[in-house]
């Protein structure tokens, strides 16, 4: 794999070249040898009204040697095939921040728009999908990516418009910071192969957002979420609340996610509503105590584990004693307990304690 970049400069064409060679061999299933290269030409500039713009041309080419492939595009089992896939993608990003300053706060409102002209060859089903698109879930960090899918050589084949707005407020005389962002996509055609809960199966995507609120050094709230574009109900959320008071740190986090469906609509992974709670106390300069638990909350609370650790660490030596209680929810063996003692001499047998 290689990744080559020119120096980023305004009002000039910047080059970015990525490539990889992959050889996948299996005792069972599809085997693939591929070489793929992606050439990006990016032209960033500032328009007369202060709008930041970036025009992009993305040239993609791949050579594939495919063996033992049950091809979903033609319904045939292909023992050995060589294929070449070449396609361009075009992009245009626009954003313009607006500032308002007062004695107490600096407020920034920043609209963002991105246009993508894709290509039907970008999602080529004659080539094996090694990234399992059935696990794709749109989130805020995906939406303004030119390629929202995981992996390197498979792009979203739908042309689209991404649009969103970011609101940020910062105190001029304290540590208060708040940032709220929300965005959505419009695709020119409906997705053909994405599962229903992917967030982009319809022309209008789900709404995705990101919240960061820090009223002071003591409290921090972070949440990344998505809302159903028809019902406006919560679909995915990864949230955390953190308290820092003197030598104490308490963190509460939650993962809320829907079921993952396969191509036929059957459930592959159950939905999740999982909480994690962690507490850390710095007893002294060298001693600390940590305790944590993880549990699922649906109809009832179902514990996954409980962890406790006491640790001593200075510049010469480290040691820790920990206890972990694991809940298997198996009637024959419902719980297990593990005790672990670790010792480390710095610079000699240094390790994670």
mmCIF file of C-alpha atoms in Angstrom:
data_model
loop_
_atom_site.group_PDB
_atom_site.id
_atom_site.type_symbol
_atom_site.label_atom_id
_atom_site.label_comp_id
_atom_site.label_asym_id
_atom_site.label_seq_id
_atom_site.Cartn_x
_atom_site.Cartn_y
_atom_site.Cartn_z
ATOM 1 C CA UNK A 1 0.000 0.000 0.000
ATOM 2 C CA UNK A 2 1.213 3.524 -0.732
ATOM 3 C CA UNK A 3 -0.094 7.056 -0.161
ATOM 4 C CA UNK A 4 1.671 9.949 -1.884
ATOM 5 C CA UNK A 5 0.693 13.606 -1.387
ATOM 6 C CA UNK A 6 1.882 16.882 -2.844
ATOM 7 C CA UNK A 7 2.138 19.971 -0.640
ATOM 8 C CA UNK A 8 -1.334 21.452 -0.179
ATOM 9 C CA UNK A 9 -1.540 24.911 -1.773
ATOM 10 C CA UNK A 10 -4.414 27.279 -2.490
ATOM 11 C CA UNK A 11 -5.317 28.114 -6.104
ATOM 12 C CA UNK A 12 -3.212 25.241 -7.409
ATOM 13 C CA UNK A 13 -3.900 21.621 -8.351
ATOM 14 C CA UNK A 14 -2.890 19.363 -5.470
ATOM 15 C CA UNK A 15 -2.158 15.710 -6.163
ATOM 16 C CA UNK A 16 -2.902 12.731 -3.969
ATOM 17 C CA UNK A 17 -2.094 9.207 -5.167
ATOM 18 C CA UNK A 18 -3.144 6.074 -3.303
ATOM 19 C CA UNK A 19 -2.610 2.478 -4.290
ATOM 20 C CA UNK A 20 -2.628 -1.030 -2.904
ATOM 21 C CA UNK A 21 -1.904 -4.594 -3.920
ATOM 22 C CA UNK A 22 -3.912 -7.263 -2.118
ATOM 23 C CA UNK A 23 -3.760 -11.038 -2.417
ATOM 24 C CA UNK A 24 -6.515 -12.934 -0.603
ATOM 25 C CA UNK A 25 -6.218 -16.734 -0.408
ATOM 26 C CA UNK A 26 -8.748 -18.899 1.399
ATOM 27 C CA UNK A 27 -9.330 -22.608 1.874
ATOM 28 C CA UNK A 28 -13.022 -21.878 1.271
ATOM 29 C CA UNK A 29 -14.673 -18.987 -0.558
ATOM 30 C CA UNK A 30 -13.614 -16.381 -3.095
ATOM 31 C CA UNK A 31 -9.925 -15.680 -3.697
ATOM 32 C CA UNK A 32 -8.865 -12.331 -5.134
ATOM 33 C CA UNK A 33 -5.631 -10.734 -6.322
ATOM 34 C CA UNK A 34 -5.998 -7.050 -7.058
ATOM 35 C CA UNK A 35 -4.047 -3.896 -7.772
ATOM 36 C CA UNK A 36 -5.965 -0.654 -7.365
ATOM 37 C CA UNK A 37 -4.869 2.952 -7.775
ATOM 38 C CA UNK A 38 -6.715 6.153 -6.920
ATOM 39 C CA UNK A 39 -5.507 9.497 -8.311
ATOM 40 C CA UNK A 40 -7.034 12.631 -6.761
ATOM 41 C CA UNK A 41 -6.677 16.097 -8.284
ATOM 42 C CA UNK A 42 -7.907 18.781 -5.890
ATOM 43 C CA UNK A 43 -8.171 22.521 -6.556
ATOM 44 C CA UNK A 44 -8.924 24.536 -3.375
ATOM 45 C CA UNK A 45 -9.719 28.252 -3.586
ATOM 46 C CA UNK A 46 -11.489 31.113 -1.802
ATOM 47 C CA UNK A 47 -14.217 32.892 -3.769
ATOM 48 C CA UNK A 48 -14.705 36.663 -3.724
ATOM 49 C CA UNK A 49 -17.481 36.453 -1.088
ATOM 50 C CA UNK A 50 -15.301 34.386 1.287
ATOM 51 C CA UNK A 51 -16.719 30.971 0.370
ATOM 52 C CA UNK A 52 -14.166 28.148 0.552
ATOM 53 C CA UNK A 53 -14.444 25.895 -2.514
ATOM 54 C CA UNK A 54 -12.651 22.710 -3.570
ATOM 55 C CA UNK A 55 -13.079 21.093 -6.964
ATOM 56 C CA UNK A 56 -11.991 17.468 -7.156
ATOM 57 C CA UNK A 57 -11.398 14.919 -9.908
ATOM 58 C CA UNK A 58 -10.911 11.357 -8.654
ATOM 59 C CA UNK A 59 -9.607 8.800 -11.150
ATOM 60 C CA UNK A 60 -9.835 5.137 -10.135
ATOM 61 C CA UNK A 61 -8.510 2.008 -11.835
ATOM 62 C CA UNK A 62 -8.164 -1.592 -10.723
ATOM 63 C CA UNK A 63 -7.044 -4.942 -12.076
ATOM 64 C CA UNK A 64 -8.552 -8.080 -10.502
ATOM 65 C CA UNK A 65 -7.804 -11.775 -10.740
ATOM 66 C CA UNK A 66 -10.877 -13.464 -9.206
ATOM 67 C CA UNK A 67 -11.232 -17.167 -8.391
ATOM 68 C CA UNK A 68 -14.181 -19.229 -7.082
ATOM 69 C CA UNK A 69 -16.657 -16.337 -7.137
ATOM 70 C CA UNK A 70 -20.407 -16.827 -6.863
ATOM 71 C CA UNK A 71 -21.235 -13.754 -8.953
ATOM 72 C CA UNK A 72 -24.469 -12.030 -7.812
ATOM 73 C CA UNK A 73 -24.533 -9.814 -10.920
ATOM 74 C CA UNK A 74 -25.019 -12.652 -13.434
ATOM 75 C CA UNK A 75 -25.952 -15.575 -11.172
ATOM 76 C CA UNK A 76 -22.969 -17.682 -12.283
ATOM 77 C CA UNK A 77 -20.185 -19.399 -10.387
ATOM 78 C CA UNK A 78 -16.943 -18.135 -11.931
ATOM 79 C CA UNK A 79 -13.936 -20.339 -11.280
ATOM 80 C CA UNK A 80 -11.372 -17.885 -12.666
ATOM 81 C CA UNK A 81 -11.817 -14.413 -14.160
ATOM 82 C CA UNK A 82 -9.644 -11.380 -14.886
ATOM 83 C CA UNK A 83 -11.392 -8.014 -14.770
ATOM 84 C CA UNK A 84 -10.466 -4.345 -15.166
ATOM 85 C CA UNK A 85 -12.527 -1.573 -13.616
ATOM 86 C CA UNK A 86 -11.900 2.091 -14.490
ATOM 87 C CA UNK A 87 -14.100 5.025 -13.508
ATOM 88 C CA UNK A 88 -13.947 8.748 -12.609
ATOM 89 C CA UNK A 89 -15.727 10.556 -9.759
ATOM 90 C CA UNK A 90 -16.138 14.337 -9.545
ATOM 91 C CA UNK A 91 -16.680 16.452 -6.417
ATOM 92 C CA UNK A 92 -17.287 20.054 -5.409
ATOM 93 C CA UNK A 93 -17.167 21.198 -1.758
ATOM 94 C CA UNK A 94 -18.460 24.581 -0.586
ATOM 95 C CA UNK A 95 -18.520 26.075 2.897
ATOM 96 C CA UNK A 96 -18.737 29.573 4.284
ATOM 97 C CA UNK A 97 -18.462 30.356 8.012
ATOM 98 C CA UNK A 98 -20.313 33.323 9.474
ATOM 99 C CA UNK A 99 -18.926 34.933 12.637
ATOM 100 C CA UNK A 100 -20.612 36.952 15.350
ATOM 101 C CA UNK A 101 -18.605 38.277 18.281
ATOM 102 C CA UNK A 102 -19.841 39.790 21.522
ATOM 103 C CA UNK A 103 -18.275 40.581 24.890
ATOM 104 C CA UNK A 104 -19.009 37.087 26.218
ATOM 105 C CA UNK A 105 -19.158 34.755 23.210
ATOM 106 C CA UNK A 106 -17.828 34.020 19.746
ATOM 107 C CA UNK A 107 -20.528 32.398 17.588
ATOM 108 C CA UNK A 108 -19.783 30.607 14.301
ATOM 109 C CA UNK A 109 -22.430 29.305 11.894
ATOM 110 C CA UNK A 110 -21.005 27.287 9.001
ATOM 111 C CA UNK A 111 -23.161 25.836 6.191
ATOM 112 C CA UNK A 112 -21.551 23.001 4.181
ATOM 113 C CA UNK A 113 -22.507 21.608 0.778
ATOM 114 C CA UNK A 114 -20.836 18.888 -1.295
ATOM 115 C CA UNK A 115 -21.825 17.724 -4.803
ATOM 116 C CA UNK A 116 -20.734 14.276 -5.982
ATOM 117 C CA UNK A 117 -21.018 13.014 -9.582
ATOM 118 C CA UNK A 118 -20.386 9.298 -9.269
ATOM 119 C CA UNK A 119 -20.306 6.413 -11.749
ATOM 120 C CA UNK A 120 -22.206 3.121 -11.934
ATOM 121 C CA UNK A 121 -18.882 1.263 -12.209
ATOM 122 C CA UNK A 122 -17.920 2.565 -8.750
ATOM 123 C CA UNK A 123 -20.076 -0.169 -7.167
ATOM 124 C CA UNK A 124 -19.267 -3.057 -9.483
ATOM 125 C CA UNK A 125 -20.908 -6.316 -8.372
ATOM 126 C CA UNK A 126 -18.835 -8.298 -10.889
ATOM 127 C CA UNK A 127 -16.027 -7.717 -8.368
ATOM 128 C CA UNK A 128 -16.224 -9.354 -4.901
ATOM 129 C CA UNK A 129 -17.178 -7.139 -1.970
ATOM 130 C CA UNK A 130 -14.624 -7.804 0.772
ATOM 131 C CA UNK A 131 -15.917 -4.998 3.013
ATOM 132 C CA UNK A 132 -19.448 -6.323 3.734
ATOM 133 C CA UNK A 133 -21.635 -3.331 2.871
ATOM 134 C CA UNK A 134 -24.484 -4.887 4.873
ATOM 135 C CA UNK A 135 -22.737 -3.550 7.990
ATOM 136 C CA UNK A 136 -22.742 0.040 6.681
ATOM 137 C CA UNK A 137 -24.489 2.621 8.875
ATOM 138 C CA UNK A 138 -24.381 6.285 7.891
ATOM 139 C CA UNK A 139 -23.026 8.629 10.573
ATOM 140 C CA UNK A 140 -21.916 12.251 10.723
ATOM 141 C CA UNK A 141 -18.269 11.409 10.046
ATOM 142 C CA UNK A 142 -19.227 9.598 6.802
ATOM 143 C CA UNK A 143 -21.529 12.084 5.204
ATOM 144 C CA UNK A 144 -19.033 14.611 3.831
ATOM 145 C CA UNK A 145 -16.586 11.923 2.711
ATOM 146 C CA UNK A 146 -16.286 11.555 -1.043
ATOM 147 C CA UNK A 147 -16.318 7.784 -0.521
ATOM 148 C CA UNK A 148 -18.642 6.925 2.359
ATOM 149 C CA UNK A 149 -18.095 3.168 2.109
ATOM 150 C CA UNK A 150 -15.365 1.288 3.935
ATOM 151 C CA UNK A 151 -12.511 -0.148 1.936
ATOM 152 C CA UNK A 152 -10.448 1.383 -0.824
ATOM 153 C CA UNK A 153 -11.733 0.314 -4.226
ATOM 154 C CA UNK A 154 -15.528 0.303 -3.837
ATOM 155 C CA UNK A 155 -17.324 3.648 -3.992
ATOM 156 C CA UNK A 156 -20.942 4.687 -3.636
ATOM 157 C CA UNK A 157 -22.277 4.626 -7.212
ATOM 158 C CA UNK A 158 -25.064 7.175 -6.620
ATOM 159 C CA UNK A 159 -24.578 10.842 -7.472
ATOM 160 C CA UNK A 160 -25.667 12.965 -4.534
ATOM 161 C CA UNK A 161 -25.740 16.279 -2.704
ATOM 162 C CA UNK A 162 -24.617 16.450 0.938
ATOM 163 C CA UNK A 163 -25.703 19.461 2.955
ATOM 164 C CA UNK A 164 -25.476 20.450 6.579
ATOM 165 C CA UNK A 165 -24.877 23.192 9.079
ATOM 166 C CA UNK A 166 -22.489 23.540 12.022
ATOM 167 C CA UNK A 167 -23.148 25.827 15.000
ATOM 168 C CA UNK A 168 -20.332 26.607 17.426
ATOM 169 C CA UNK A 169 -20.352 28.887 20.461
ATOM 170 C CA UNK A 170 -17.268 29.631 22.562
ATOM 171 C CA UNK A 171 -16.966 31.775 25.663
ATOM 172 C CA UNK A 172 -14.365 34.529 25.554
ATOM 173 C CA UNK A 173 -13.739 34.454 29.329
ATOM 174 C CA UNK A 174 -14.268 30.795 30.359
ATOM 175 C CA UNK A 175 -13.793 27.234 29.069
ATOM 176 C CA UNK A 176 -17.392 26.948 27.836
ATOM 177 C CA UNK A 177 -17.610 25.437 24.338
ATOM 178 C CA UNK A 178 -20.639 24.047 22.523
ATOM 179 C CA UNK A 179 -20.855 22.649 19.008
ATOM 180 C CA UNK A 180 -23.898 21.210 17.246
ATOM 181 C CA UNK A 181 -23.754 19.839 13.696
ATOM 182 C CA UNK A 182 -26.486 18.220 11.584
ATOM 183 C CA UNK A 183 -26.479 17.056 7.956
ATOM 184 C CA UNK A 184 -28.322 14.994 5.351
ATOM 185 C CA UNK A 185 -27.806 13.657 1.819
ATOM 186 C CA UNK A 186 -30.021 13.627 -1.253
ATOM 187 C CA UNK A 187 -29.244 10.884 -3.788
ATOM 188 C CA UNK A 188 -30.361 11.170 -7.399
ATOM 189 C CA UNK A 189 -31.560 7.549 -7.346
ATOM 190 C CA UNK A 190 -32.473 5.065 -4.633
ATOM 191 C CA UNK A 191 -29.813 2.628 -3.492
ATOM 192 C CA UNK A 192 -30.269 -0.863 -4.927
ATOM 193 C CA UNK A 193 -28.056 -2.978 -2.686
ATOM 194 C CA UNK A 194 -27.907 -1.196 0.686
ATOM 195 C CA UNK A 195 -29.823 -2.795 3.564
ATOM 196 C CA UNK A 196 -32.833 -0.902 4.929
ATOM 197 C CA UNK A 197 -31.143 0.286 8.122
ATOM 198 C CA UNK A 198 -28.044 1.643 6.353
ATOM 199 C CA UNK A 199 -29.373 5.216 6.499
ATOM 200 C CA UNK A 200 -28.967 5.753 2.732
ATOM 201 C CA UNK A 201 -31.424 3.216 1.277
ATOM 202 C CA UNK A 202 -33.841 6.008 0.221
ATOM 203 C CA UNK A 203 -33.230 9.121 -1.894
ATOM 204 C CA UNK A 204 -33.163 11.269 1.240
ATOM 205 C CA UNK A 205 -30.739 9.881 3.813
ATOM 206 C CA UNK A 206 -31.274 9.816 7.542
ATOM 207 C CA UNK A 207 -30.353 12.968 9.435
ATOM 208 C CA UNK A 208 -26.962 12.634 11.124
ATOM 209 C CA UNK A 209 -25.494 14.866 13.779
ATOM 210 C CA UNK A 210 -22.752 15.472 16.276
ATOM 211 C CA UNK A 211 -22.984 17.301 19.624
ATOM 212 C CA UNK A 212 -20.123 18.454 21.841
ATOM 213 C CA UNK A 213 -20.887 20.479 24.965
ATOM 214 C CA UNK A 214 -18.284 21.455 27.539
ATOM 215 C CA UNK A 215 -19.740 23.906 30.081
ATOM 216 C CA UNK A 216 -16.504 23.786 32.104
ATOM 217 C CA UNK A 217 -13.460 21.615 32.752
ATOM 218 C CA UNK A 218 -15.652 19.514 35.062
ATOM 219 C CA UNK A 219 -18.268 18.287 32.563
ATOM 220 C CA UNK A 220 -18.139 17.126 28.947
ATOM 221 C CA UNK A 221 -21.016 15.772 26.823
ATOM 222 C CA UNK A 222 -20.430 14.151 23.417
ATOM 223 C CA UNK A 223 -22.984 12.448 21.156
ATOM 224 C CA UNK A 224 -22.975 11.240 17.558
ATOM 225 C CA UNK A 225 -26.438 10.243 16.361
ATOM 226 C CA UNK A 226 -28.751 9.592 13.431
ATOM 227 C CA UNK A 227 -32.493 10.200 13.077
ATOM 228 C CA UNK A 228 -34.886 8.363 10.778
ATOM 229 C CA UNK A 229 -35.619 10.712 7.879
ATOM 230 C CA UNK A 230 -39.355 9.863 7.864
ATOM 231 C CA UNK A 231 -40.239 9.371 11.551
ATOM 232 C CA UNK A 232 -37.493 11.593 13.070
ATOM 233 C CA UNK A 233 -36.992 8.810 15.627
ATOM 234 C CA UNK A 234 -33.569 7.938 17.039
ATOM 235 C CA UNK A 235 -31.763 5.167 15.123
ATOM 236 C CA UNK A 236 -28.127 5.253 16.185
ATOM 237 C CA UNK A 237 -26.428 7.098 19.007
ATOM 238 C CA UNK A 238 -22.979 6.922 20.574
ATOM 239 C CA UNK A 239 -23.049 9.174 23.622
ATOM 240 C CA UNK A 240 -20.869 9.884 26.637
ATOM 241 C CA UNK A 241 -21.036 12.046 29.751
ATOM 242 C CA UNK A 242 -17.813 12.700 31.673
ATOM 243 C CA UNK A 243 -17.261 14.324 35.077
ATOM 244 C CA UNK A 244 -13.803 15.383 36.299
ATOM 245 C CA UNK A 245 -13.710 16.567 39.926
ATOM 246 C CA UNK A 246 -10.335 16.908 41.630
ATOM 247 C CA UNK A 247 -8.825 13.401 41.514
ATOM 248 C CA UNK A 248 -12.049 11.681 40.461
ATOM 249 C CA UNK A 249 -13.263 10.832 36.974
ATOM 250 C CA UNK A 250 -16.691 9.357 36.205
ATOM 251 C CA UNK A 251 -17.652 8.378 32.656
ATOM 252 C CA UNK A 252 -21.064 7.145 31.483
ATOM 253 C CA UNK A 253 -21.484 6.063 27.861
ATOM 254 C CA UNK A 254 -24.267 4.527 25.794
ATOM 255 C CA UNK A 255 -24.438 2.713 22.445
ATOM 256 C CA UNK A 256 -27.868 2.649 20.815
ATOM 257 C CA UNK A 257 -28.066 0.858 17.461
ATOM 258 C CA UNK A 258 -30.735 -0.923 15.379
ATOM 259 C CA UNK A 259 -30.595 -4.464 14.026
ATOM 260 C CA UNK A 260 -28.300 -5.213 11.076
ATOM 261 C CA UNK A 261 -30.107 -6.913 8.188
ATOM 262 C CA UNK A 262 -28.713 -9.013 5.344
ATOM 263 C CA UNK A 263 -29.672 -8.679 1.678
ATOM 264 C CA UNK A 264 -32.849 -10.713 2.222
ATOM 265 C CA UNK A 265 -33.984 -8.653 5.208
ATOM 266 C CA UNK A 266 -33.078 -11.255 7.840
ATOM 267 C CA UNK A 267 -31.467 -10.162 11.091
ATOM 268 C CA UNK A 268 -27.678 -10.631 11.160
ATOM 269 C CA UNK A 269 -26.918 -8.673 14.348
ATOM 270 C CA UNK A 270 -29.420 -7.814 17.065
ATOM 271 C CA UNK A 271 -30.061 -4.201 18.031
ATOM 272 C CA UNK A 272 -28.143 -2.813 20.990
ATOM 273 C CA UNK A 273 -28.800 -0.493 23.907
ATOM 274 C CA UNK A 274 -25.620 -0.841 25.954
ATOM 275 C CA UNK A 275 -24.326 1.244 28.849
ATOM 276 C CA UNK A 276 -20.796 1.473 30.228
ATOM 277 C CA UNK A 277 -19.921 3.156 33.519
ATOM 278 C CA UNK A 278 -16.331 3.765 34.594
ATOM 279 C CA UNK A 279 -14.940 5.413 37.741
ATOM 280 C CA UNK A 280 -11.314 6.311 38.423
ATOM 281 C CA UNK A 281 -9.856 7.768 41.630
ATOM 282 C CA UNK A 282 -6.258 8.917 41.940
ATOM 283 C CA UNK A 283 -5.581 7.897 45.551
ATOM 284 C CA UNK A 284 -2.127 9.447 45.673
ATOM 285 C CA UNK A 285 0.729 10.308 43.340
ATOM 286 C CA UNK A 286 1.423 6.647 42.554
ATOM 287 C CA UNK A 287 -1.740 4.782 43.608
ATOM 288 C CA UNK A 288 -5.023 4.678 41.638
ATOM 289 C CA UNK A 289 -8.305 2.786 41.790
ATOM 290 C CA UNK A 290 -10.536 1.964 38.801
ATOM 291 C CA UNK A 291 -13.905 0.242 38.574
ATOM 292 C CA UNK A 292 -16.176 -0.270 35.564
ATOM 293 C CA UNK A 293 -19.205 -2.192 34.366
ATOM 294 C CA UNK A 294 -21.013 -2.820 31.090
ATOM 295 C CA UNK A 295 -24.651 -3.854 30.785
ATOM 296 C CA UNK A 296 -27.465 -4.058 28.232
ATOM 297 C CA UNK A 297 -30.821 -2.408 28.882
ATOM 298 C CA UNK A 298 -33.814 -3.586 26.863
ATOM 299 C CA UNK A 299 -36.729 -5.140 28.726
ATOM 300 C CA UNK A 300 -34.469 -5.651 31.720
ATOM 301 C CA UNK A 301 -30.869 -4.960 32.780
ATOM 302 C CA UNK A 302 -28.447 -7.658 31.662
ATOM 303 C CA UNK A 303 -24.898 -7.308 33.016
ATOM 304 C CA UNK A 304 -21.962 -8.190 30.770
ATOM 305 C CA UNK A 305 -19.037 -7.623 33.125
ATOM 306 C CA UNK A 306 -17.768 -5.876 36.254
ATOM 307 C CA UNK A 307 -14.093 -4.839 36.547
ATOM 308 C CA UNK A 308 -12.038 -3.506 39.447
ATOM 309 C CA UNK A 309 -8.339 -2.630 39.548
ATOM 310 C CA UNK A 310 -5.945 -1.085 42.039
ATOM 311 C CA UNK A 311 -2.611 0.029 40.624
ATOM 312 C CA UNK A 312 0.728 1.382 41.830
ATOM 313 C CA UNK A 313 3.121 2.937 39.299
ATOM 314 C CA UNK A 314 6.182 5.119 39.685
ATOM 315 C CA UNK A 315 9.236 5.792 37.519
ATOM 316 C CA UNK A 316 10.865 2.482 38.470
ATOM 317 C CA UNK A 317 8.241 -0.140 39.153
ATOM 318 C CA UNK A 318 4.572 -0.874 38.494
ATOM 319 C CA UNK A 319 2.138 -3.402 39.898
ATOM 320 C CA UNK A 320 -1.613 -3.964 39.788
ATOM 321 C CA UNK A 321 -4.250 -6.325 41.130
ATOM 322 C CA UNK A 322 -7.515 -6.696 39.235
ATOM 323 C CA UNK A 323 -10.749 -8.646 39.457
ATOM 324 C CA UNK A 324 -13.135 -9.281 36.534
ATOM 325 C CA UNK A 325 -16.563 -10.860 36.786
ATOM 326 C CA UNK A 326 -17.899 -11.987 33.396
ATOM 327 C CA UNK A 327 -21.598 -12.771 32.883
ATOM 328 C CA UNK A 328 -22.177 -15.437 30.219
ATOM 329 C CA UNK A 329 -25.972 -15.735 30.721
ATOM 330 C CA UNK A 330 -25.547 -19.453 30.239
ATOM 331 C CA UNK A 331 -27.702 -21.372 32.793
ATOM 332 C CA UNK A 332 -25.036 -24.072 33.112
ATOM 333 C CA UNK A 333 -22.225 -21.579 33.786
ATOM 334 C CA UNK A 334 -23.759 -18.128 34.373
ATOM 335 C CA UNK A 335 -20.679 -16.267 35.646
ATOM 336 C CA UNK A 336 -16.900 -16.462 35.779
ATOM 337 C CA UNK A 337 -14.388 -14.657 38.011
ATOM 338 C CA UNK A 338 -10.821 -13.800 37.038
ATOM 339 C CA UNK A 339 -8.103 -12.449 39.324
ATOM 340 C CA UNK A 340 -4.900 -11.028 37.867
ATOM 341 C CA UNK A 341 -1.699 -9.713 39.452
ATOM 342 C CA UNK A 342 0.829 -7.889 37.241
ATOM 343 C CA UNK A 343 4.326 -6.668 38.067
ATOM 344 C CA UNK A 344 6.621 -4.592 35.870
ATOM 345 C CA UNK A 345 10.172 -3.220 36.205
ATOM 346 C CA UNK A 346 10.584 -0.139 34.035
ATOM 347 C CA UNK A 347 13.225 -0.306 31.287
ATOM 348 C CA UNK A 348 13.659 -4.061 31.925
ATOM 349 C CA UNK A 349 10.311 -5.852 31.648
ATOM 350 C CA UNK A 350 8.041 -2.899 31.005
ATOM 351 C CA UNK A 351 4.467 -3.762 30.024
ATOM 352 C CA UNK A 352 0.866 -2.715 30.384
ATOM 353 C CA UNK A 353 -0.294 -3.077 33.980
#
